Amino acid sequence: MSFVPTLDTDNNSSKALRYIEDVYAQLVARNPQEPEFHQAVKEILASLLPILAAEPKYQNQAILERLVEPERMITFRVPWTDDTGKIRVNRGYRVQFNSAIGPYKGGLRFHPSVNASIIKFLGFEQIFKNALTGQHIGGGKGGADFDPKGKSEGEIMRFAQSFMTELQNFIGPDQDVPAGDIGVGAREIGYLFGQYKRIRGGYPAGVLTGKGILYGGSQARTEATGYGTVYFVSEMLKAKGLSVNGSRVVISGSGNVAIYAMQKAAQLGAKVVACSDSAGYVYDENGIQMDTVRRLKEVERKRISEYVKEHPQATYFPSSSQIWTIPCDIALPCATQNEIDEKMARTLIANGVKAVGEGANMPSTLEAIHLFQQAGILFAPAKAANAGGVAVSALEMAQNSMRLSWSFNEVDAKLQEIMGSIYRQSVDAAQQYGQPGNLLAGANIAGFKMVADAMLAEGVV
Ligand code: NDP
């Protein structure tokens, strides 16, 4: 993927191209050693040439320069005591990237790989994803380089409490509303919410989303990202006369997004033949038994390798990255960033994949995306396809402020409507700006336009 214009070489396009190249060069110079952040910005900038050429106001008002600079980046110490009495120290982050259209909103990730680059790439993507949902939420993201694996319940709780003791200074229901992400599920949100409430008082339900149903959570939030990804892919297939029904699906990961993508794909008549965790993948030609995966990962917190003990016809392979060698019609990467590289993209294409739907954030490298596009594979980009989670988070905020609870079916129906709308916005923007059928370009342009226009309206702030 390059910034080089393909169709239009007029003066405005050349100017816009120079603008994009300058902004990107400055970004790399000012943020060295942040490769994931560079990658996320590059992916968006590469799509924006047609709109920047058509609308010079964005360049005149330095919209890109402002967009790529977070409004605020907070880092903090998170000290906690492990079960042996040893004091440990992690680093916490919150990036409050852009609040042009609403309070900052975005998940918290607890994983040893977390650093400023990862948090900034996620926060930057979140700005456009949140705009696409049609809800009034800005972009943010946070987390810590804490590894929840192998930690006791007590250690997880003490870590979450220490993390929130500092984070609470910067968040609030109208200011910044975190949720879960890798390593932060219902259990962690519970501990984080408990500590926020204890420090701040009252019952500030709207400060976090992904809460348990008993204390202010929304029905269908747990399912929303995985379901939403499959709803989006389903729309994309339908437009080509194809269907999820009867397809063969491979899904990476076995966490929150993967489990409910698996469930929805199976409900729509697909056979999911493989899933993974960070240590390896399981292949089950009879169809992965989602209930087993759910119990192993959500309740017992075991490795996916345990699956084959209960389903001896299945096979376990101790290398998660090789999951994409299993032939499939639909590939749903739902684990982590850059899990499909050029080599895996070539393998998927050679094996006849028809559609790729990104449940995870930035799971395909730029080179992999380029190969999918060149080969005419239907490609559902993360910021559109996995926006269902944050969309239902916004519905959770709405329910909290209205003090009411919608039923599962009501929320699920709203989720389907939102995913359909994101699909149509992406198609329309791609068409309008000369890249018909390119959902990546369409999603990037549609999200950008909403945020950029709000920034123009609000002046230089
Ligand atoms: P979870 O922590 O619930 O699950 C993550 C899954 O991915 C686990 O199976 C984990 O394996 C696996 N995984 C993590 N790191 C790696 C790695 N380096 N290589 C291979 N597998 C790995 O997280 P979520 O399901 O919530 O998040 C998954 C992705 O979806 C992330 O990219 C996240 O940003 C994105 N996302 C999540 C949303 C949500 O609502 N939760 C919303 C939108 C996007 P193991 O069990 O071994 O750790």
Short mmCIF file of C-alpha atoms and ligand atoms in Angstrom, two decimals:
data_model
loop_
_atom_site.label_atom_id
_atom_site.label_comp_id
_atom_site.label_asym_id
_atom_site.label_seq_id
_atom_site.Cartn_x
_atom_site.Cartn_y
_atom_site.Cartn_z
CA MET A 1 0.00 0.00 0.00
CA SER A 2 1.47 3.35 -0.98
CA PHE A 3 0.37 6.94 -0.94
CA VAL A 4 0.71 7.18 -4.74
CA PRO A 5 -2.51 8.28 -6.47
CA THR A 6 -3.72 5.81 -9.07
CA LEU A 7 -6.39 7.65 -11.04
CA ASP A 8 -6.27 11.35 -10.52
CA THR A 9 -3.04 13.21 -11.11
CA ASP A 10 -4.40 16.77 -11.18
CA ASN A 11 -3.03 19.61 -9.15
CA ASN A 12 -5.24 19.11 -6.11
CA SER A 13 -4.29 15.45 -5.95
CA SER A 14 -0.58 16.26 -6.13
CA LYS A 15 -0.97 18.83 -3.34
CA ALA A 16 -2.97 16.42 -1.22
CA LEU A 17 -0.40 13.70 -1.79
CA ARG A 18 2.44 16.00 -0.68
CA TYR A 19 0.39 16.97 2.37
CA ILE A 20 -0.16 13.33 3.33
CA GLU A 21 3.51 12.48 2.82
CA ASP A 22 4.63 15.48 4.91
CA VAL A 23 2.25 14.66 7.76
CA TYR A 24 3.37 11.04 7.76
CA ALA A 25 7.08 11.95 7.69
CA GLN A 26 6.58 14.35 10.61
CA LEU A 27 4.64 11.73 12.52
CA VAL A 28 7.43 9.17 12.16
CA ALA A 29 10.07 11.74 13.14
CA ARG A 30 8.13 12.92 16.20
CA ASN A 31 7.12 9.44 17.36
CA PRO A 32 10.14 7.23 16.74
CA GLN A 33 9.97 3.59 17.80
CA GLU A 34 6.18 3.44 17.54
CA PRO A 35 5.75 1.09 14.55
CA GLU A 36 2.16 0.03 15.28
CA PHE A 37 1.09 3.67 15.54
CA HIS A 38 2.84 4.49 12.26
CA GLN A 39 1.10 1.51 10.60
CA ALA A 40 -2.39 2.53 11.78
CA VAL A 41 -1.88 6.13 10.62
CA LYS A 42 -0.46 5.02 7.28
CA GLU A 43 -3.44 2.76 6.64
CA ILE A 44 -5.83 5.68 7.09
CA LEU A 45 -3.79 8.30 5.26
CA ALA A 46 -3.46 6.02 2.24
CA SER A 47 -7.27 6.12 1.90
CA LEU A 48 -7.76 9.84 2.33
CA LEU A 49 -6.19 11.18 -0.85
CA PRO A 50 -9.47 11.53 -2.82
CA ILE A 51 -11.28 13.43 -0.05
CA LEU A 52 -8.29 15.65 0.73
CA ALA A 53 -7.93 16.45 -2.97
CA ALA A 54 -11.62 17.24 -3.29
CA GLU A 55 -11.84 19.31 -0.09
CA PRO A 56 -8.77 21.57 0.44
CA LYS A 57 -10.34 22.97 3.66
CA TYR A 58 -8.99 19.99 5.62
CA GLN A 59 -5.45 20.79 4.59
CA ASN A 60 -5.90 24.53 5.13
CA GLN A 61 -7.08 23.90 8.67
CA ALA A 62 -4.28 21.40 9.46
CA ILE A 63 -6.80 18.67 10.22
CA LEU A 64 -4.38 15.77 9.70
CA GLU A 65 -1.66 17.34 11.87
CA ARG A 66 -4.22 17.79 14.64
CA LEU A 67 -5.77 14.34 14.21
CA VAL A 68 -2.51 12.43 14.60
CA GLU A 69 -1.55 14.27 17.81
CA PRO A 70 -3.46 12.92 20.84
CA GLU A 71 -5.30 15.54 22.88
CA ARG A 72 -3.72 13.95 25.94
CA MET A 73 -1.48 10.96 26.72
CA ILE A 74 -1.33 9.85 30.34
CA THR A 75 1.14 7.32 31.75
CA PHE A 76 1.23 6.27 35.36
CA ARG A 77 2.79 3.91 37.88
CA VAL A 78 0.74 0.92 38.99
CA PRO A 79 2.28 -0.61 42.12
CA TRP A 80 0.74 -3.76 43.61
CA THR A 81 1.67 -6.63 45.91
CA ASP A 82 1.72 -10.22 44.67
CA ASP A 83 0.66 -13.26 46.70
CA THR A 84 4.20 -13.82 48.01
CA GLY A 85 4.30 -10.27 49.42
CA LYS A 86 6.63 -8.96 46.70
CA ILE A 87 5.93 -5.44 45.46
CA ARG A 88 5.57 -5.20 41.69
CA VAL A 89 5.32 -2.18 39.43
CA ASN A 90 3.60 -1.94 36.04
CA ARG A 91 3.01 0.98 33.72
CA GLY A 92 -0.52 2.21 33.03
CA TYR A 93 -1.63 4.24 30.00
CA ARG A 94 -4.62 6.21 28.82
CA VAL A 95 -4.63 8.05 25.54
CA GLN A 96 -7.43 10.60 25.14
CA PHE A 97 -7.05 10.93 21.41
CA ASN A 98 -9.93 12.96 20.07
CA SER A 99 -13.11 14.38 21.63
CA ALA A 100 -14.52 16.25 18.63
CA ILE A 101 -17.77 14.27 18.55
CA GLY A 102 -18.13 13.08 22.15
CA PRO A 103 -16.43 11.94 25.37
CA TYR A 104 -13.40 9.68 24.89
CA LYS A 105 -14.41 6.05 24.59
CA GLY A 106 -12.28 2.95 24.13
CA GLY A 107 -11.15 -0.18 25.91
CA LEU A 108 -8.39 -1.09 28.35
CA ARG A 109 -5.87 -3.77 27.42
CA PHE A 110 -3.87 -5.73 30.02
CA HIS A 111 -1.11 -7.58 28.18
CA PRO A 112 2.70 -7.66 28.56
CA SER A 113 3.12 -6.25 25.03
CA VAL A 114 1.30 -3.00 25.89
CA ASN A 115 3.36 0.14 25.28
CA ALA A 116 2.80 3.69 24.00
CA SER A 117 2.82 2.56 20.36
CA ILE A 118 0.14 -0.10 20.85
CA ILE A 119 -2.08 2.21 22.89
CA LYS A 120 -1.75 5.02 20.34
CA PHE A 121 -2.52 2.77 17.36
CA LEU A 122 -5.61 1.48 19.14
CA GLY A 123 -6.70 4.96 20.23
CA PHE A 124 -6.21 6.39 16.75
CA GLU A 125 -8.31 3.63 15.12
CA GLN A 126 -10.96 4.13 17.77
CA ILE A 127 -11.61 7.73 16.69
CA PHE A 128 -12.92 6.68 13.27
CA LYS A 129 -14.58 3.47 14.43
CA ASN A 130 -16.57 5.36 17.03
CA ALA A 131 -17.67 7.95 14.48
CA LEU A 132 -18.90 5.19 12.16
CA THR A 133 -21.26 3.87 14.85
CA GLY A 134 -23.27 7.10 14.57
CA GLN A 135 -23.08 7.53 18.37
CA HIS A 136 -21.54 10.61 19.94
CA ILE A 137 -18.31 9.14 21.25
CA GLY A 138 -14.74 10.31 20.81
CA GLY A 139 -11.63 8.12 20.61
CA GLY A 140 -9.53 6.85 23.51
CA LYS A 141 -7.74 3.70 24.65
CA GLY A 142 -5.71 2.52 27.62
CA GLY A 143 -4.20 -0.38 29.46
CA ALA A 144 -1.10 -1.68 31.18
CA ASP A 145 1.87 -3.96 30.51
CA PHE A 146 0.45 -6.35 33.10
CA ASP A 147 0.18 -10.06 32.27
CA PRO A 148 -2.99 -11.55 33.76
CA LYS A 149 -1.88 -15.08 32.84
CA GLY A 150 -1.14 -17.22 35.87
CA LYS A 151 -2.22 -14.53 38.33
CA SER A 152 -4.54 -15.41 41.24
CA GLU A 153 -7.94 -13.78 41.70
CA GLY A 154 -6.49 -11.70 44.54
CA GLU A 155 -3.60 -10.48 42.39
CA ILE A 156 -5.94 -9.53 39.52
CA MET A 157 -8.16 -7.60 41.94
CA ARG A 158 -5.29 -5.77 43.64
CA PHE A 159 -3.78 -4.85 40.29
CA ALA A 160 -7.14 -3.60 38.94
CA GLN A 161 -7.71 -1.56 42.11
CA SER A 162 -4.28 0.05 41.96
CA PHE A 163 -4.72 0.80 38.23
CA MET A 164 -8.08 2.48 38.86
CA THR A 165 -6.79 4.43 41.86
CA GLU A 166 -4.73 6.48 39.42
CA LEU A 167 -6.94 6.28 36.32
CA GLN A 168 -9.98 7.65 38.18
CA ASN A 169 -8.34 11.08 38.16
CA PHE A 170 -8.85 11.28 34.40
CA ILE A 171 -12.13 9.54 33.56
CA GLY A 172 -15.85 10.08 34.20
CA PRO A 173 -19.25 9.39 32.58
CA ASP A 174 -19.14 12.64 30.53
CA GLN A 175 -15.38 12.75 30.14
CA ASP A 176 -13.85 9.40 29.28
CA VAL A 177 -15.53 5.99 29.46
CA PRO A 178 -13.24 2.93 29.26
CA ALA A 179 -14.34 -0.66 28.54
CA GLY A 180 -12.61 -4.04 28.07
CA ASP A 181 -10.12 -5.30 25.50
CA ILE A 182 -7.50 -8.07 25.55
CA GLY A 183 -7.06 -9.27 29.14
CA VAL A 184 -9.89 -7.10 30.45
CA GLY A 185 -13.22 -8.91 30.56
CA ALA A 186 -16.24 -8.91 32.87
CA ARG A 187 -14.18 -9.88 35.93
CA GLU A 188 -11.68 -7.04 35.54
CA ILE A 189 -14.39 -4.48 34.69
CA GLY A 190 -16.14 -5.48 37.94
CA TYR A 191 -13.02 -4.81 40.03
CA LEU A 192 -12.28 -1.56 38.19
CA PHE A 193 -15.84 -0.33 38.65
CA GLY A 194 -15.88 -1.28 42.34
CA GLN A 195 -12.74 0.74 42.98
CA TYR A 196 -13.95 3.77 41.01
CA LYS A 197 -17.22 3.78 42.96
CA ARG A 198 -15.41 3.41 46.25
CA ILE A 199 -13.13 6.39 45.58
CA ARG A 200 -15.60 8.72 43.85
CA GLY A 201 -18.80 7.83 45.72
CA GLY A 202 -22.38 7.76 44.44
CA TYR A 203 -23.30 5.23 41.77
CA PRO A 204 -21.45 6.39 38.66
CA ALA A 205 -22.69 3.56 36.40
CA GLY A 206 -21.78 5.38 33.19
CA VAL A 207 -18.04 5.54 33.90
CA LEU A 208 -17.26 2.11 32.44
CA THR A 209 -19.00 -0.15 29.95
CA GLY A 210 -18.93 -3.92 29.70
CA LYS A 211 -20.29 -4.07 33.25
CA GLY A 212 -22.14 -7.13 34.55
CA ILE A 213 -25.91 -7.08 33.99
CA LEU A 214 -26.51 -6.99 37.75
CA TYR A 215 -24.77 -3.64 38.19
CA GLY A 216 -25.62 -1.60 35.12
CA GLY A 217 -24.33 -3.58 32.15
CA SER A 218 -26.18 -3.94 28.87
CA GLN A 219 -27.63 -7.13 27.48
CA ALA A 220 -25.65 -8.29 24.44
CA ARG A 221 -22.50 -6.24 25.22
CA THR A 222 -20.53 -9.45 25.78
CA GLU A 223 -21.66 -10.77 22.41
CA ALA A 224 -21.59 -7.46 20.53
CA THR A 225 -18.14 -7.38 18.91
CA GLY A 226 -18.20 -10.98 17.68
CA TYR A 227 -21.84 -10.83 16.58
CA GLY A 228 -21.30 -7.45 14.93
CA THR A 229 -18.32 -8.75 12.94
CA VAL A 230 -20.41 -11.59 11.55
CA TYR A 231 -23.35 -9.26 10.81
CA PHE A 232 -21.00 -7.01 8.85
CA VAL A 233 -19.44 -9.90 6.92
CA SER A 234 -22.92 -11.21 6.22
CA GLU A 235 -23.93 -7.86 4.64
CA MET A 236 -20.76 -7.84 2.58
CA LEU A 237 -21.41 -11.39 1.30
CA LYS A 238 -25.10 -10.69 0.62
CA ALA A 239 -24.18 -7.85 -1.73
CA LYS A 240 -22.28 -10.39 -3.86
CA GLY A 241 -25.02 -13.02 -3.73
CA LEU A 242 -23.06 -15.08 -1.16
CA SER A 243 -23.96 -16.16 2.38
CA VAL A 244 -22.47 -17.16 5.72
CA ASN A 245 -24.82 -20.14 5.59
CA GLY A 246 -23.00 -23.27 4.44
CA SER A 247 -19.55 -21.64 4.57
CA ARG A 248 -16.42 -22.98 6.19
CA VAL A 249 -14.95 -20.54 8.69
CA VAL A 250 -11.63 -20.19 10.53
CA ILE A 251 -11.53 -17.86 13.54
CA SER A 252 -8.33 -16.97 15.38
CA GLY A 253 -8.40 -16.37 19.13
CA SER A 254 -10.71 -17.85 21.71
CA GLY A 255 -11.44 -14.74 23.75
CA ASN A 256 -14.44 -12.46 23.90
CA VAL A 257 -14.55 -11.50 20.23
CA ALA A 258 -13.71 -14.96 18.85
CA ILE A 259 -16.19 -16.87 21.01
CA TYR A 260 -19.21 -14.81 19.98
CA ALA A 261 -18.11 -14.60 16.34
CA MET A 262 -18.04 -18.40 16.51
CA GLN A 263 -21.51 -18.53 18.05
CA LYS A 264 -23.10 -16.17 15.52
CA ALA A 265 -21.39 -17.80 12.52
CA ALA A 266 -22.71 -21.20 13.66
CA GLN A 267 -26.20 -19.75 14.26
CA LEU A 268 -26.18 -18.46 10.68
CA GLY A 269 -25.36 -21.93 9.35
CA ALA A 270 -21.55 -21.84 9.00
CA LYS A 271 -19.15 -24.53 10.14
CA VAL A 272 -16.27 -23.12 12.20
CA VAL A 273 -13.39 -25.58 11.83
CA ALA A 274 -10.56 -23.94 13.78
CA CYS A 275 -9.82 -21.48 16.60
CA SER A 276 -6.72 -20.61 18.62
CA ASP A 277 -5.08 -18.97 21.61
CA SER A 278 -1.63 -17.44 21.89
CA ALA A 279 -0.01 -20.90 22.25
CA GLY A 280 -1.62 -22.82 19.37
CA TYR A 281 -4.75 -23.74 17.44
CA VAL A 282 -7.29 -26.55 17.32
CA TYR A 283 -8.76 -27.98 14.15
CA ASP A 284 -12.05 -29.86 14.35
CA GLU A 285 -13.55 -30.97 11.04
CA ASN A 286 -16.84 -31.75 12.85
CA GLY A 287 -17.15 -28.07 13.75
CA ILE A 288 -15.67 -26.43 16.84
CA GLN A 289 -17.90 -26.95 19.88
CA MET A 290 -18.34 -23.39 21.03
CA ASP A 291 -19.69 -24.38 24.47
CA THR A 292 -16.47 -26.24 25.23
CA VAL A 293 -14.33 -23.29 24.14
CA ARG A 294 -16.44 -20.91 26.19
CA ARG A 295 -16.18 -22.99 29.36
CA LEU A 296 -12.44 -23.64 28.92
CA LYS A 297 -11.59 -19.97 28.29
CA GLU A 298 -14.24 -17.93 30.10
CA VAL A 299 -14.79 -20.09 33.19
CA GLU A 300 -11.82 -22.38 33.71
CA ARG A 301 -9.26 -20.02 32.09
CA LYS A 302 -7.34 -22.93 30.57
CA ARG A 303 -5.37 -23.31 27.33
CA ILE A 304 -7.17 -24.15 24.07
CA SER A 305 -5.03 -27.31 23.85
CA GLU A 306 -7.37 -28.83 26.48
CA TYR A 307 -10.13 -28.90 23.83
CA VAL A 308 -8.78 -32.10 22.23
CA LYS A 309 -9.05 -33.99 25.53
CA GLU A 310 -12.83 -33.60 25.32
CA HIS A 311 -13.06 -33.89 21.52
CA PRO A 312 -10.53 -36.55 20.47
CA GLN A 313 -11.41 -36.22 16.78
CA ALA A 314 -9.90 -32.70 16.89
CA THR A 315 -6.19 -31.95 16.50
CA TYR A 316 -4.05 -29.40 18.36
CA PHE A 317 -1.13 -27.61 16.69
CA PRO A 318 1.25 -25.68 18.97
CA SER A 319 1.68 -22.65 16.69
CA SER A 320 -1.12 -20.09 16.64
CA SER A 321 0.14 -18.23 13.56
CA GLN A 322 -0.31 -21.36 11.39
CA ILE A 323 -4.10 -21.35 11.82
CA TRP A 324 -4.40 -19.58 8.45
CA THR A 325 -3.07 -22.66 6.64
CA ILE A 326 -6.48 -24.34 7.20
CA PRO A 327 -8.56 -23.87 4.01
CA CYS A 328 -11.71 -21.82 4.55
CA ASP A 329 -14.29 -19.63 2.78
CA ILE A 330 -14.30 -16.99 5.51
CA ALA A 331 -11.36 -15.98 7.71
CA LEU A 332 -12.14 -14.03 10.87
CA PRO A 333 -8.96 -12.89 12.63
CA CYS A 334 -10.17 -12.17 16.18
CA ALA A 335 -7.00 -12.41 18.30
CA THR A 336 -4.51 -9.56 17.95
CA GLN A 337 -2.68 -7.11 15.67
CA ASN A 338 -0.60 -8.24 12.66
CA GLU A 339 -1.58 -11.89 12.89
CA ILE A 340 -2.08 -12.17 9.11
CA ASP A 341 1.11 -11.22 7.33
CA GLU A 342 1.95 -11.37 3.65
CA LYS A 343 2.80 -15.08 3.76
CA MET A 344 -0.43 -16.04 5.52
CA ALA A 345 -2.47 -13.83 3.19
CA ARG A 346 -0.95 -15.65 0.18
CA THR A 347 -1.78 -18.99 1.80
CA LEU A 348 -5.39 -17.97 2.46
CA ILE A 349 -5.79 -16.74 -1.11
CA ALA A 350 -4.21 -19.90 -2.56
CA ASN A 351 -6.64 -21.97 -0.46
CA GLY A 352 -9.63 -20.16 -1.92
CA VAL A 353 -10.71 -17.76 0.85
CA LYS A 354 -13.65 -15.61 -0.30
CA ALA A 355 -13.94 -13.11 2.56
CA VAL A 356 -11.83 -11.79 5.42
CA GLY A 357 -13.54 -10.02 8.34
CA GLU A 358 -11.35 -8.32 10.93
CA GLY A 359 -12.75 -8.93 14.43
CA ALA A 360 -9.46 -7.95 16.06
CA ASN A 361 -7.87 -4.50 15.69
CA MET A 362 -5.38 -4.27 12.78
CA PRO A 363 -4.97 -8.08 12.48
CA SER A 364 -3.79 -7.82 8.86
CA THR A 365 -0.54 -6.12 7.90
CA LEU A 366 -0.67 -3.45 5.18
CA GLU A 367 0.95 -5.92 2.77
CA ALA A 368 -1.67 -8.57 3.55
CA ILE A 369 -4.52 -6.09 2.95
CA HIS A 370 -2.98 -5.11 -0.34
CA LEU A 371 -2.82 -8.76 -1.44
CA PHE A 372 -6.47 -9.36 -0.48
CA GLN A 373 -7.53 -6.31 -2.45
CA GLN A 374 -5.48 -7.27 -5.49
CA ALA A 375 -6.94 -10.79 -5.44
CA GLY A 376 -10.50 -9.43 -5.23
CA ILE A 377 -11.13 -11.00 -1.80
CA LEU A 378 -14.01 -9.35 0.09
CA PHE A 379 -12.33 -7.49 2.93
CA ALA A 380 -14.12 -6.11 6.01
CA PRO A 381 -11.73 -3.71 7.80
CA ALA A 382 -11.54 -3.72 11.59
CA LYS A 383 -12.75 -0.22 12.24
CA ALA A 384 -16.02 -1.05 10.52
CA ALA A 385 -16.36 -4.78 11.17
CA ASN A 386 -15.56 -4.78 14.90
CA ALA A 387 -17.39 -1.55 15.77
CA GLY A 388 -20.30 -3.51 17.25
CA GLY A 389 -18.63 -3.69 20.65
CA VAL A 390 -18.21 0.04 21.09
CA ALA A 391 -21.65 0.64 19.54
CA VAL A 392 -23.31 -1.45 22.24
CA SER A 393 -21.07 0.21 24.83
CA ALA A 394 -22.62 3.50 23.74
CA LEU A 395 -26.05 1.88 24.11
CA GLU A 396 -24.99 0.84 27.63
CA MET A 397 -24.11 4.48 28.40
CA ALA A 398 -27.52 5.56 27.08
CA GLN A 399 -29.33 2.99 29.24
CA ASN A 400 -27.29 4.05 32.29
CA SER A 401 -28.21 7.70 31.88
CA MET A 402 -31.89 6.89 31.26
CA ARG A 403 -31.86 4.37 34.14
CA LEU A 404 -33.49 1.63 32.13
CA SER A 405 -32.52 -1.70 30.60
CA TRP A 406 -33.35 -2.94 27.14
CA SER A 407 -33.89 -6.65 26.46
CA PHE A 408 -31.33 -8.79 24.66
CA ASN A 409 -33.43 -8.80 21.51
CA GLU A 410 -33.85 -5.01 21.55
CA VAL A 411 -30.10 -4.45 21.84
CA ASP A 412 -29.31 -7.14 19.28
CA ALA A 413 -31.74 -5.54 16.81
CA LYS A 414 -30.09 -2.13 17.33
CA LEU A 415 -26.68 -3.75 16.85
CA GLN A 416 -27.77 -5.30 13.53
CA GLU A 417 -29.15 -1.96 12.40
CA ILE A 418 -25.90 -0.17 13.32
CA MET A 419 -23.71 -2.75 11.54
CA GLY A 420 -25.90 -2.45 8.44
CA SER A 421 -25.58 1.32 8.58
CA ILE A 422 -21.77 1.14 8.94
CA TYR A 423 -21.67 -1.16 5.93
CA ARG A 424 -23.79 1.21 3.83
CA GLN A 425 -21.76 4.29 4.90
CA SER A 426 -18.56 2.49 3.90
CA VAL A 427 -19.96 1.43 0.52
CA ASP A 428 -21.33 4.92 -0.19
CA ALA A 429 -18.16 6.78 0.77
CA ALA A 430 -16.03 4.42 -1.33
CA GLN A 431 -18.35 4.99 -4.28
CA GLN A 432 -18.47 8.76 -3.81
CA TYR A 433 -14.69 9.10 -3.66
CA GLY A 434 -13.89 6.91 -6.64
CA GLN A 435 -13.00 3.59 -5.00
CA PRO A 436 -16.13 1.47 -5.49
CA GLY A 437 -16.21 -1.73 -3.47
CA ASN A 438 -13.19 -0.77 -1.34
CA LEU A 439 -14.67 -0.97 2.16
CA LEU A 440 -11.36 -0.09 3.80
CA ALA A 441 -11.19 3.21 1.93
CA GLY A 442 -14.92 3.77 2.45
CA ALA A 443 -14.80 3.22 6.21
CA ASN A 444 -11.72 5.40 6.59
CA ILE A 445 -13.18 8.24 4.52
CA ALA A 446 -16.65 8.12 6.16
CA GLY A 447 -15.19 8.09 9.69
CA PHE A 448 -12.65 10.79 8.86
CA LYS A 449 -15.25 13.10 7.32
CA MET A 450 -17.47 13.12 10.41
CA VAL A 451 -14.61 13.80 12.82
CA ALA A 452 -12.88 16.32 10.58
CA ASP A 453 -16.09 18.30 10.00
CA ALA A 454 -16.74 18.42 13.75
CA MET A 455 -13.17 19.64 14.30
CA LEU A 456 -13.67 22.37 11.70
CA ALA A 457 -16.87 23.47 13.44
CA GLU A 458 -15.18 23.60 16.85
CA GLY A 459 -12.27 25.79 15.75
CA VAL A 460 -8.57 25.41 16.48
CA VAL A 461 -8.63 23.58 19.82
P1 NDP B 1 -9.48 -11.53 24.91
O1 NDP B 1 -8.41 -11.25 25.89
O2 NDP B 1 -10.82 -11.91 25.39
O3 NDP B 1 -8.99 -12.68 23.89
C1 NDP B 1 -7.84 -12.52 23.13
C2 NDP B 1 -7.59 -13.82 22.39
O4 NDP B 1 -6.51 -13.65 21.49
C3 NDP B 1 -7.18 -14.94 23.33
O5 NDP B 1 -7.61 -16.17 22.80
C4 NDP B 1 -5.66 -14.84 23.30
O6 NDP B 1 -4.99 -16.05 23.65
C5 NDP B 1 -5.41 -14.50 21.87
N1 NDP B 1 -4.17 -13.74 21.70
C6 NDP B 1 -3.75 -12.66 22.40
N2 NDP B 1 -2.53 -12.27 22.01
C7 NDP B 1 -2.18 -13.13 21.04
C8 NDP B 1 -1.02 -13.26 20.24
N3 NDP B 1 0.02 -12.41 20.36
N4 NDP B 1 -1.00 -14.26 19.33
C9 NDP B 1 -2.05 -15.11 19.20
N5 NDP B 1 -3.16 -15.03 19.94
C10 NDP B 1 -3.22 -14.06 20.84
O7 NDP B 1 -9.56 -10.24 23.97
P2 NDP B 1 -10.74 -9.77 23.02
O8 NDP B 1 -11.40 -10.94 22.42
O9 NDP B 1 -11.53 -8.78 23.75
O10 NDP B 1 -9.93 -8.96 21.91
C11 NDP B 1 -9.43 -9.60 20.72
C12 NDP B 1 -9.16 -8.54 19.66
O11 NDP B 1 -10.39 -7.85 19.36
C13 NDP B 1 -8.17 -7.45 20.04
O12 NDP B 1 -7.48 -7.02 18.88
C14 NDP B 1 -9.06 -6.32 20.53
O13 NDP B 1 -8.44 -5.05 20.45
C15 NDP B 1 -10.20 -6.44 19.52
N6 NDP B 1 -11.46 -5.84 19.92
C16 NDP B 1 -12.09 -6.21 21.07
C17 NDP B 1 -13.32 -5.64 21.40
C18 NDP B 1 -14.10 -6.11 22.58
O14 NDP B 1 -15.27 -5.67 22.70
N7 NDP B 1 -13.60 -6.96 23.43
C19 NDP B 1 -13.91 -4.57 20.58
C20 NDP B 1 -13.20 -4.32 19.33
C21 NDP B 1 -12.00 -4.91 19.06
P3 NDP B 1 -4.60 -16.36 25.19
O15 NDP B 1 -5.85 -16.88 25.81
O16 NDP B 1 -3.50 -17.35 25.07
O17 NDP B 1 -4.13 -15.07 25.78
#
